Amino acid sequence: MKKYYRIAGLCVAMDSFGKTEKQAKDYLITENDPPTPDIQIVSNRQKLMSECPYLGEDSCEYLSTGNSFYRQLIDHNGLLIHSSAVVMDGKAYLFSAPCGTGKSTHTALWQEVFGRERARILNDDKPAVRLENGEFFAYGTPWSGKTDLNINMRVPLAGICMLRRGTENKIKPFGGAMALHAILEQTARSKDADFTVKLLDLLEKLFISVPVWQLECNMEPEAALVSYNAMSKGFENNK
């Protein structure tokens, strides 16, 4: 049976099961007369199962519903960024990098250093970012990767940080073509020209409005202090 959810500020219609339904329970719209859906989730799990039978039906459903959501989110000035997002003092900070670099480890360091009451994980894999009335906000989504770390909340986006492994902890502003390429590598792309135009336009606005950083870090608690001290202050020129 189709249910209705409030995800990234949008009404989402979805008929799902297993992990997808479980992860989405905190986003469920409970009123008897839900609004007209902004997004209709279409599961493509059967096709994905035929291509990747080793994943299993539940995992294929989880991946395909997330992909369907993202493909339509772009029409609402939004995108998903492969990242771990932490909320600190009412602001969201996204840490992005290829799998295995240590995104989740880094945000866990924030919780270790600042405490779990102050530093909360908004989403540990695919937070949503939306442009609303000239300001970017980060949202939790049900699609949080291997963990169930996600919160149904909307928070102003204060910074995005691309992680690199290193022996020392150093952070610097990150911009230009290299930064654009790095973020493109961590979000879904498409062969559809209209989708690509919308994505690039949204990213251009994102780079103007939100500081983007590059952090070279180890896995010591100092890394959280270095990233927080820089990102919480921001910088004026992000080019």
PDB file of C-alpha atoms in Angstrom:
ATOM      1  CA  MET A   1       0.000   0.000   0.000  1.00  0.00           C
ATOM      2  CA  LYS A   2       1.315   3.427  -0.938  1.00  0.00           C
ATOM      3  CA  LYS A   3       2.299   5.645   1.980  1.00  0.00           C
ATOM      4  CA  TYR A   4       3.220   9.302   2.122  1.00  0.00           C
ATOM      5  CA  TYR A   5       6.392  10.741   3.616  1.00  0.00           C
ATOM      6  CA  ARG A   6       7.838  14.203   4.244  1.00  0.00           C
ATOM      7  CA  ILE A   7      11.428  13.988   2.974  1.00  0.00           C
ATOM      8  CA  ALA A   8      13.588  17.057   2.353  1.00  0.00           C
ATOM      9  CA  GLY A   9      10.510  19.223   2.804  1.00  0.00           C
ATOM     10  CA  LEU A  10       8.649  17.420   0.021  1.00  0.00           C
ATOM     11  CA  CYS A  11       5.666  15.080   0.030  1.00  0.00           C
ATOM     12  CA  VAL A  12       6.906  11.720  -1.264  1.00  0.00           C
ATOM     13  CA  ALA A  13       4.610   8.829  -2.247  1.00  0.00           C
ATOM     14  CA  MET A  14       6.240   5.427  -1.845  1.00  0.00           C
ATOM     15  CA  ASP A  15       5.126   1.812  -1.600  1.00  0.00           C
ATOM     16  CA  SER A  16       8.065  -0.032  -0.110  1.00  0.00           C
ATOM     17  CA  PHE A  17       9.158  -2.712   2.344  1.00  0.00           C
ATOM     18  CA  GLY A  18      12.071  -3.983   4.413  1.00  0.00           C
ATOM     19  CA  LYS A  19      14.948  -1.634   5.144  1.00  0.00           C
ATOM     20  CA  THR A  20      13.497   1.187   3.024  1.00  0.00           C
ATOM     21  CA  GLU A  21      10.197   1.208   4.913  1.00  0.00           C
ATOM     22  CA  LYS A  22      11.961   0.871   8.275  1.00  0.00           C
ATOM     23  CA  GLN A  23      14.370   3.742   7.584  1.00  0.00           C
ATOM     24  CA  ALA A  24      11.506   5.954   6.381  1.00  0.00           C
ATOM     25  CA  LYS A  25       9.235   5.485   9.416  1.00  0.00           C
ATOM     26  CA  ASP A  26      10.286   8.779  11.038  1.00  0.00           C
ATOM     27  CA  TYR A  27       9.380  10.613   7.821  1.00  0.00           C
ATOM     28  CA  LEU A  28       5.852   9.175   7.582  1.00  0.00           C
ATOM     29  CA  ILE A  29       2.979  11.637   7.130  1.00  0.00           C
ATOM     30  CA  THR A  30       0.293  10.508   9.570  1.00  0.00           C
ATOM     31  CA  GLU A  31      -2.608  12.813   8.729  1.00  0.00           C
ATOM     32  CA  ASN A  32      -5.584  11.208   7.010  1.00  0.00           C
ATOM     33  CA  ASP A  33      -5.528  13.582   4.040  1.00  0.00           C
ATOM     34  CA  PRO A  34      -1.886  13.956   2.922  1.00  0.00           C
ATOM     35  CA  PRO A  35      -0.946  16.682   0.427  1.00  0.00           C
ATOM     36  CA  THR A  36      -0.511  16.028  -3.267  1.00  0.00           C
ATOM     37  CA  PRO A  37       2.843  14.249  -3.734  1.00  0.00           C
ATOM     38  CA  ASP A  38       5.754  16.280  -5.054  1.00  0.00           C
ATOM     39  CA  ILE A  39       7.643  13.069  -5.807  1.00  0.00           C
ATOM     40  CA  GLN A  40       6.343   9.644  -6.779  1.00  0.00           C
ATOM     41  CA  ILE A  41       8.927   6.976  -5.957  1.00  0.00           C
ATOM     42  CA  VAL A  42       9.249   4.335  -8.666  1.00  0.00           C
ATOM     43  CA  SER A  43      11.161   1.228  -7.608  1.00  0.00           C
ATOM     44  CA  ASN A  44      13.407  -0.327 -10.210  1.00  0.00           C
ATOM     45  CA  ARG A  45      14.563  -3.204  -8.018  1.00  0.00           C
ATOM     46  CA  GLN A  46      13.747  -5.975 -10.491  1.00  0.00           C
ATOM     47  CA  LYS A  47      16.054  -4.511 -13.115  1.00  0.00           C
ATOM     48  CA  LEU A  48      18.754  -3.920 -10.518  1.00  0.00           C
ATOM     49  CA  MET A  49      18.392  -7.480  -9.220  1.00  0.00           C
ATOM     50  CA  SER A  50      18.898  -8.853 -12.713  1.00  0.00           C
ATOM     51  CA  GLU A  51      22.068  -6.796 -13.042  1.00  0.00           C
ATOM     52  CA  CYS A  52      23.344  -7.379  -9.475  1.00  0.00           C
ATOM     53  CA  PRO A  53      21.751 -10.596  -8.145  1.00  0.00           C
ATOM     54  CA  TYR A  54      24.243 -10.752  -5.292  1.00  0.00           C
ATOM     55  CA  LEU A  55      22.685  -7.675  -3.669  1.00  0.00           C
ATOM     56  CA  GLY A  56      19.342  -9.240  -2.762  1.00  0.00           C
ATOM     57  CA  GLU A  57      15.842  -7.833  -3.133  1.00  0.00           C
ATOM     58  CA  ASP A  58      15.867  -5.688   0.001  1.00  0.00           C
ATOM     59  CA  SER A  59      19.140  -3.946  -0.918  1.00  0.00           C
ATOM     60  CA  CYS A  60      18.004  -3.448  -4.511  1.00  0.00           C
ATOM     61  CA  GLU A  61      14.784  -1.844  -3.279  1.00  0.00           C
ATOM     62  CA  TYR A  62      16.745   0.460  -0.990  1.00  0.00           C
ATOM     63  CA  LEU A  63      19.104   1.554  -3.779  1.00  0.00           C
ATOM     64  CA  SER A  64      16.428   1.948  -6.443  1.00  0.00           C
ATOM     65  CA  THR A  65      14.061   4.014  -4.279  1.00  0.00           C
ATOM     66  CA  GLY A  66      16.917   6.308  -3.308  1.00  0.00           C
ATOM     67  CA  ASN A  67      17.855   6.725  -6.950  1.00  0.00           C
ATOM     68  CA  SER A  68      14.251   7.484  -7.924  1.00  0.00           C
ATOM     69  CA  PHE A  69      14.028  10.110  -5.191  1.00  0.00           C
ATOM     70  CA  TYR A  70      17.245  11.783  -6.299  1.00  0.00           C
ATOM     71  CA  ARG A  71      16.318  11.877  -9.986  1.00  0.00           C
ATOM     72  CA  GLN A  72      13.184  13.839  -9.087  1.00  0.00           C
ATOM     73  CA  LEU A  73      14.757  15.923  -6.321  1.00  0.00           C
ATOM     74  CA  ILE A  74      16.703  17.900  -8.928  1.00  0.00           C
ATOM     75  CA  ASP A  75      13.359  19.359 -10.105  1.00  0.00           C
ATOM     76  CA  HIS A  76      12.951  20.841  -6.628  1.00  0.00           C
ATOM     77  CA  ASN A  77      16.382  22.526  -6.479  1.00  0.00           C
ATOM     78  CA  GLY A  78      17.883  19.626  -4.574  1.00  0.00           C
ATOM     79  CA  LEU A  79      20.521  16.927  -4.777  1.00  0.00           C
ATOM     80  CA  LEU A  80      21.939  14.119  -2.679  1.00  0.00           C
ATOM     81  CA  ILE A  81      25.640  14.279  -1.837  1.00  0.00           C
ATOM     82  CA  HIS A  82      27.471  11.101  -0.843  1.00  0.00           C
ATOM     83  CA  SER A  83      28.668  12.308   2.536  1.00  0.00           C
ATOM     84  CA  SER A  84      28.339  12.093   6.288  1.00  0.00           C
ATOM     85  CA  ALA A  85      26.517  15.140   7.659  1.00  0.00           C
ATOM     86  CA  VAL A  86      26.879  16.354  11.228  1.00  0.00           C
ATOM     87  CA  VAL A  87      24.753  19.020  12.921  1.00  0.00           C
ATOM     88  CA  MET A  88      26.512  21.280  15.392  1.00  0.00           C
ATOM     89  CA  ASP A  89      24.980  24.333  17.106  1.00  0.00           C
ATOM     90  CA  GLY A  90      22.140  24.495  14.590  1.00  0.00           C
ATOM     91  CA  LYS A  91      24.294  24.245  11.463  1.00  0.00           C
ATOM     92  CA  ALA A  92      25.048  21.329   9.140  1.00  0.00           C
ATOM     93  CA  TYR A  93      28.509  20.343   7.913  1.00  0.00           C
ATOM     94  CA  LEU A  94      28.936  17.739   5.172  1.00  0.00           C
ATOM     95  CA  PHE A  95      32.042  15.585   4.826  1.00  0.00           C
ATOM     96  CA  SER A  96      32.402  13.906   1.453  1.00  0.00           C
ATOM     97  CA  ALA A  97      34.946  11.571  -0.122  1.00  0.00           C
ATOM     98  CA  PRO A  98      35.168   8.265  -1.976  1.00  0.00           C
ATOM     99  CA  CYS A  99      34.121   5.158  -0.042  1.00  0.00           C
ATOM    100  CA  GLY A 100      36.660   4.021   2.506  1.00  0.00           C
ATOM    101  CA  THR A 101      38.274   7.424   3.053  1.00  0.00           C
ATOM    102  CA  GLY A 102      36.809   7.923   6.510  1.00  0.00           C
ATOM    103  CA  LYS A 103      33.727  10.177   6.307  1.00  0.00           C
ATOM    104  CA  SER A 104      31.833   8.364   9.050  1.00  0.00           C
ATOM    105  CA  THR A 105      34.979   8.055  11.146  1.00  0.00           C
ATOM    106  CA  HIS A 106      35.496  11.815  10.949  1.00  0.00           C
ATOM    107  CA  THR A 107      31.952  12.756  11.988  1.00  0.00           C
ATOM    108  CA  ALA A 108      32.210  10.186  14.794  1.00  0.00           C
ATOM    109  CA  LEU A 109      35.240  12.153  15.987  1.00  0.00           C
ATOM    110  CA  TRP A 110      33.036  15.237  16.231  1.00  0.00           C
ATOM    111  CA  GLN A 111      30.755  13.308  18.552  1.00  0.00           C
ATOM    112  CA  GLU A 112      33.720  12.069  20.567  1.00  0.00           C
ATOM    113  CA  VAL A 113      35.170  15.563  20.945  1.00  0.00           C
ATOM    114  CA  PHE A 114      32.018  17.649  21.340  1.00  0.00           C
ATOM    115  CA  GLY A 115      29.580  15.062  22.714  1.00  0.00           C
ATOM    116  CA  ARG A 116      26.622  13.307  21.109  1.00  0.00           C
ATOM    117  CA  GLU A 117      24.123  15.801  22.470  1.00  0.00           C
ATOM    118  CA  ARG A 118      25.854  18.684  20.700  1.00  0.00           C
ATOM    119  CA  ALA A 119      27.135  16.927  17.555  1.00  0.00           C
ATOM    120  CA  ARG A 120      24.394  14.854  15.905  1.00  0.00           C
ATOM    121  CA  ILE A 121      24.600  12.791  12.726  1.00  0.00           C
ATOM    122  CA  LEU A 122      22.013  14.165  10.294  1.00  0.00           C
ATOM    123  CA  ASN A 123      22.687  11.445   7.728  1.00  0.00           C
ATOM    124  CA  ASP A 124      25.631   9.087   7.369  1.00  0.00           C
ATOM    125  CA  ASP A 125      25.570   8.537   3.610  1.00  0.00           C
ATOM    126  CA  LYS A 126      23.170  10.573   1.481  1.00  0.00           C
ATOM    127  CA  PRO A 127      21.857  13.775   3.033  1.00  0.00           C
ATOM    128  CA  ALA A 128      19.752  15.985   0.793  1.00  0.00           C
ATOM    129  CA  VAL A 129      20.742  19.570   0.002  1.00  0.00           C
ATOM    130  CA  ARG A 130      18.085  22.005  -1.241  1.00  0.00           C
ATOM    131  CA  LEU A 131      18.089  25.640  -2.295  1.00  0.00           C
ATOM    132  CA  GLU A 132      15.094  27.403  -0.743  1.00  0.00           C
ATOM    133  CA  ASN A 133      14.481  31.136  -1.042  1.00  0.00           C
ATOM    134  CA  GLY A 134      18.135  31.809  -1.776  1.00  0.00           C
ATOM    135  CA  GLU A 135      19.542  29.686   1.090  1.00  0.00           C
ATOM    136  CA  PHE A 136      20.849  26.127   1.121  1.00  0.00           C
ATOM    137  CA  PHE A 137      19.584  23.658   3.708  1.00  0.00           C
ATOM    138  CA  ALA A 138      20.656  20.126   4.548  1.00  0.00           C
ATOM    139  CA  TYR A 139      18.110  17.418   5.321  1.00  0.00           C
ATOM    140  CA  GLY A 140      18.253  13.926   6.693  1.00  0.00           C
ATOM    141  CA  THR A 141      16.875  11.241   4.386  1.00  0.00           C
ATOM    142  CA  PRO A 142      15.973   7.565   4.883  1.00  0.00           C
ATOM    143  CA  TRP A 143      18.859   6.592   2.596  1.00  0.00           C
ATOM    144  CA  SER A 144      21.776   6.507   5.009  1.00  0.00           C
ATOM    145  CA  GLY A 145      23.866   3.654   3.640  1.00  0.00           C
ATOM    146  CA  LYS A 146      24.878   0.740   5.832  1.00  0.00           C
ATOM    147  CA  THR A 147      23.785   2.478   9.030  1.00  0.00           C
ATOM    148  CA  ASP A 148      20.467   3.799  10.326  1.00  0.00           C
ATOM    149  CA  LEU A 149      22.028   7.130  11.279  1.00  0.00           C
ATOM    150  CA  ASN A 150      19.607   9.733   9.948  1.00  0.00           C
ATOM    151  CA  ILE A 151      17.384  12.396  11.468  1.00  0.00           C
ATOM    152  CA  ASN A 152      14.282  13.916   9.917  1.00  0.00           C
ATOM    153  CA  MET A 153      15.242  17.574  10.256  1.00  0.00           C
ATOM    154  CA  ARG A 154      16.127  20.655   8.207  1.00  0.00           C
ATOM    155  CA  VAL A 155      19.287  22.592   9.052  1.00  0.00           C
ATOM    156  CA  PRO A 156      21.087  25.523   7.360  1.00  0.00           C
ATOM    157  CA  LEU A 157      24.104  24.242   5.434  1.00  0.00           C
ATOM    158  CA  ALA A 158      27.257  25.916   6.752  1.00  0.00           C
ATOM    159  CA  GLY A 159      29.937  24.065   4.789  1.00  0.00           C
ATOM    160  CA  ILE A 160      31.004  21.124   2.645  1.00  0.00           C
ATOM    161  CA  CYS A 161      34.369  19.478   3.147  1.00  0.00           C
ATOM    162  CA  MET A 162      36.157  17.053   0.844  1.00  0.00           C
ATOM    163  CA  LEU A 163      38.297  14.641   2.859  1.00  0.00           C
ATOM    164  CA  ARG A 164      41.729  13.254   2.112  1.00  0.00           C
ATOM    165  CA  ARG A 165      43.758  10.892   4.268  1.00  0.00           C
ATOM    166  CA  GLY A 166      46.957  12.387   5.683  1.00  0.00           C
ATOM    167  CA  THR A 167      49.367  12.208   8.585  1.00  0.00           C
ATOM    168  CA  GLU A 168      48.677  15.805   9.650  1.00  0.00           C
ATOM    169  CA  ASN A 169      45.458  17.753   9.996  1.00  0.00           C
ATOM    170  CA  LYS A 170      45.253  20.645   7.536  1.00  0.00           C
ATOM    171  CA  ILE A 171      42.244  22.409   6.070  1.00  0.00           C
ATOM    172  CA  LYS A 172      42.017  24.992   3.306  1.00  0.00           C
ATOM    173  CA  PRO A 173      39.378  26.606   1.070  1.00  0.00           C
ATOM    174  CA  PHE A 174      38.638  24.510  -1.992  1.00  0.00           C
ATOM    175  CA  GLY A 175      37.228  25.923  -5.209  1.00  0.00           C
ATOM    176  CA  GLY A 176      37.439  25.985  -8.970  1.00  0.00           C
ATOM    177  CA  ALA A 177      37.293  23.088 -11.394  1.00  0.00           C
ATOM    178  CA  MET A 178      38.936  20.621  -9.017  1.00  0.00           C
ATOM    179  CA  ALA A 179      36.332  21.220  -6.330  1.00  0.00           C
ATOM    180  CA  LEU A 180      33.491  20.971  -8.840  1.00  0.00           C
ATOM    181  CA  HIS A 181      34.856  17.678 -10.142  1.00  0.00           C
ATOM    182  CA  ALA A 182      35.241  16.352  -6.584  1.00  0.00           C
ATOM    183  CA  ILE A 183      31.601  17.062  -5.718  1.00  0.00           C
ATOM    184  CA  LEU A 184      30.340  15.748  -9.057  1.00  0.00           C
ATOM    185  CA  GLU A 185      32.111  12.477  -8.269  1.00  0.00           C
ATOM    186  CA  GLN A 186      30.055  12.237  -5.063  1.00  0.00           C
ATOM    187  CA  THR A 187      26.600  12.802  -6.506  1.00  0.00           C
ATOM    188  CA  ALA A 188      24.533  11.044  -9.139  1.00  0.00           C
ATOM    189  CA  ARG A 189      24.973  12.145 -12.730  1.00  0.00           C
ATOM    190  CA  SER A 190      22.902  11.412 -15.792  1.00  0.00           C
ATOM    191  CA  LYS A 191      23.159  11.190 -19.556  1.00  0.00           C
ATOM    192  CA  ASP A 192      20.005  13.292 -19.699  1.00  0.00           C
ATOM    193  CA  ALA A 193      20.963  16.789 -20.846  1.00  0.00           C
ATOM    194  CA  ASP A 194      18.161  18.533 -18.940  1.00  0.00           C
ATOM    195  CA  PHE A 195      19.191  16.846 -15.684  1.00  0.00           C
ATOM    196  CA  THR A 196      22.820  17.835 -16.225  1.00  0.00           C
ATOM    197  CA  VAL A 197      21.947  21.484 -16.895  1.00  0.00           C
ATOM    198  CA  LYS A 198      19.868  21.647 -13.702  1.00  0.00           C
ATOM    199  CA  LEU A 199      22.610  19.947 -11.679  1.00  0.00           C
ATOM    200  CA  LEU A 200      25.378  22.264 -12.895  1.00  0.00           C
ATOM    201  CA  ASP A 201      23.209  25.328 -12.329  1.00  0.00           C
ATOM    202  CA  LEU A 202      22.456  24.211  -8.781  1.00  0.00           C
ATOM    203  CA  LEU A 203      26.116  23.485  -8.053  1.00  0.00           C
ATOM    204  CA  GLU A 204      27.113  26.919  -9.345  1.00  0.00           C
ATOM    205  CA  LYS A 205      24.718  28.502  -6.855  1.00  0.00           C
ATOM    206  CA  LEU A 206      25.974  26.182  -4.125  1.00  0.00           C
ATOM    207  CA  PHE A 207      29.592  27.231  -4.654  1.00  0.00           C
ATOM    208  CA  ILE A 208      28.608  30.891  -4.440  1.00  0.00           C
ATOM    209  CA  SER A 209      26.591  30.475  -1.232  1.00  0.00           C
ATOM    210  CA  VAL A 210      28.298  27.726   0.778  1.00  0.00           C
ATOM    211  CA  PRO A 211      31.993  27.503   1.735  1.00  0.00           C
ATOM    212  CA  VAL A 212      33.719  24.415   0.341  1.00  0.00           C
ATOM    213  CA  TRP A 213      36.852  23.056   1.999  1.00  0.00           C
ATOM    214  CA  GLN A 214      39.492  20.407   1.531  1.00  0.00           C
ATOM    215  CA  LEU A 215      40.654  18.625   4.668  1.00  0.00           C
ATOM    216  CA  GLU A 216      43.735  16.451   4.897  1.00  0.00           C
ATOM    217  CA  CYS A 217      43.345  14.522   8.119  1.00  0.00           C
ATOM    218  CA  ASN A 218      44.262  11.554  10.247  1.00  0.00           C
ATOM    219  CA  MET A 219      41.879   9.681  12.513  1.00  0.00           C
ATOM    220  CA  GLU A 220      42.823  11.471  15.720  1.00  0.00           C
ATOM    221  CA  PRO A 221      40.399  13.706  17.678  1.00  0.00           C
ATOM    222  CA  GLU A 222      42.454  16.759  16.672  1.00  0.00           C
ATOM    223  CA  ALA A 223      41.047  16.357  13.141  1.00  0.00           C
ATOM    224  CA  ALA A 224      37.568  17.243  14.392  1.00  0.00           C
ATOM    225  CA  LEU A 225      38.873  20.356  16.141  1.00  0.00           C
ATOM    226  CA  VAL A 226      40.754  21.503  13.034  1.00  0.00           C
ATOM    227  CA  SER A 227      37.744  21.091  10.748  1.00  0.00           C
ATOM    228  CA  TYR A 228      35.266  22.626  13.187  1.00  0.00           C
ATOM    229  CA  ASN A 229      37.437  25.641  14.027  1.00  0.00           C
ATOM    230  CA  ALA A 230      37.768  26.521  10.339  1.00  0.00           C
ATOM    231  CA  MET A 231      34.297  25.594   9.075  1.00  0.00           C
ATOM    232  CA  SER A 232      32.357  27.215  11.893  1.00  0.00           C
ATOM    233  CA  LYS A 233      33.946  30.558  11.011  1.00  0.00           C
ATOM    234  CA  GLY A 234      33.528  30.205   7.251  1.00  0.00           C
ATOM    235  CA  PHE A 235      35.301  32.491   4.836  1.00  0.00           C
ATOM    236  CA  GLU A 236      34.320  35.410   2.663  1.00  0.00           C
ATOM    237  CA  ASN A 237      35.778  34.360  -0.661  1.00  0.00           C
ATOM    238  CA  ASN A 238      35.011  30.816  -1.726  1.00  0.00           C
ATOM    239  CA  LYS A 239      36.458  31.020  -5.240  1.00  0.00           C
TER     240      LYS A 239
END
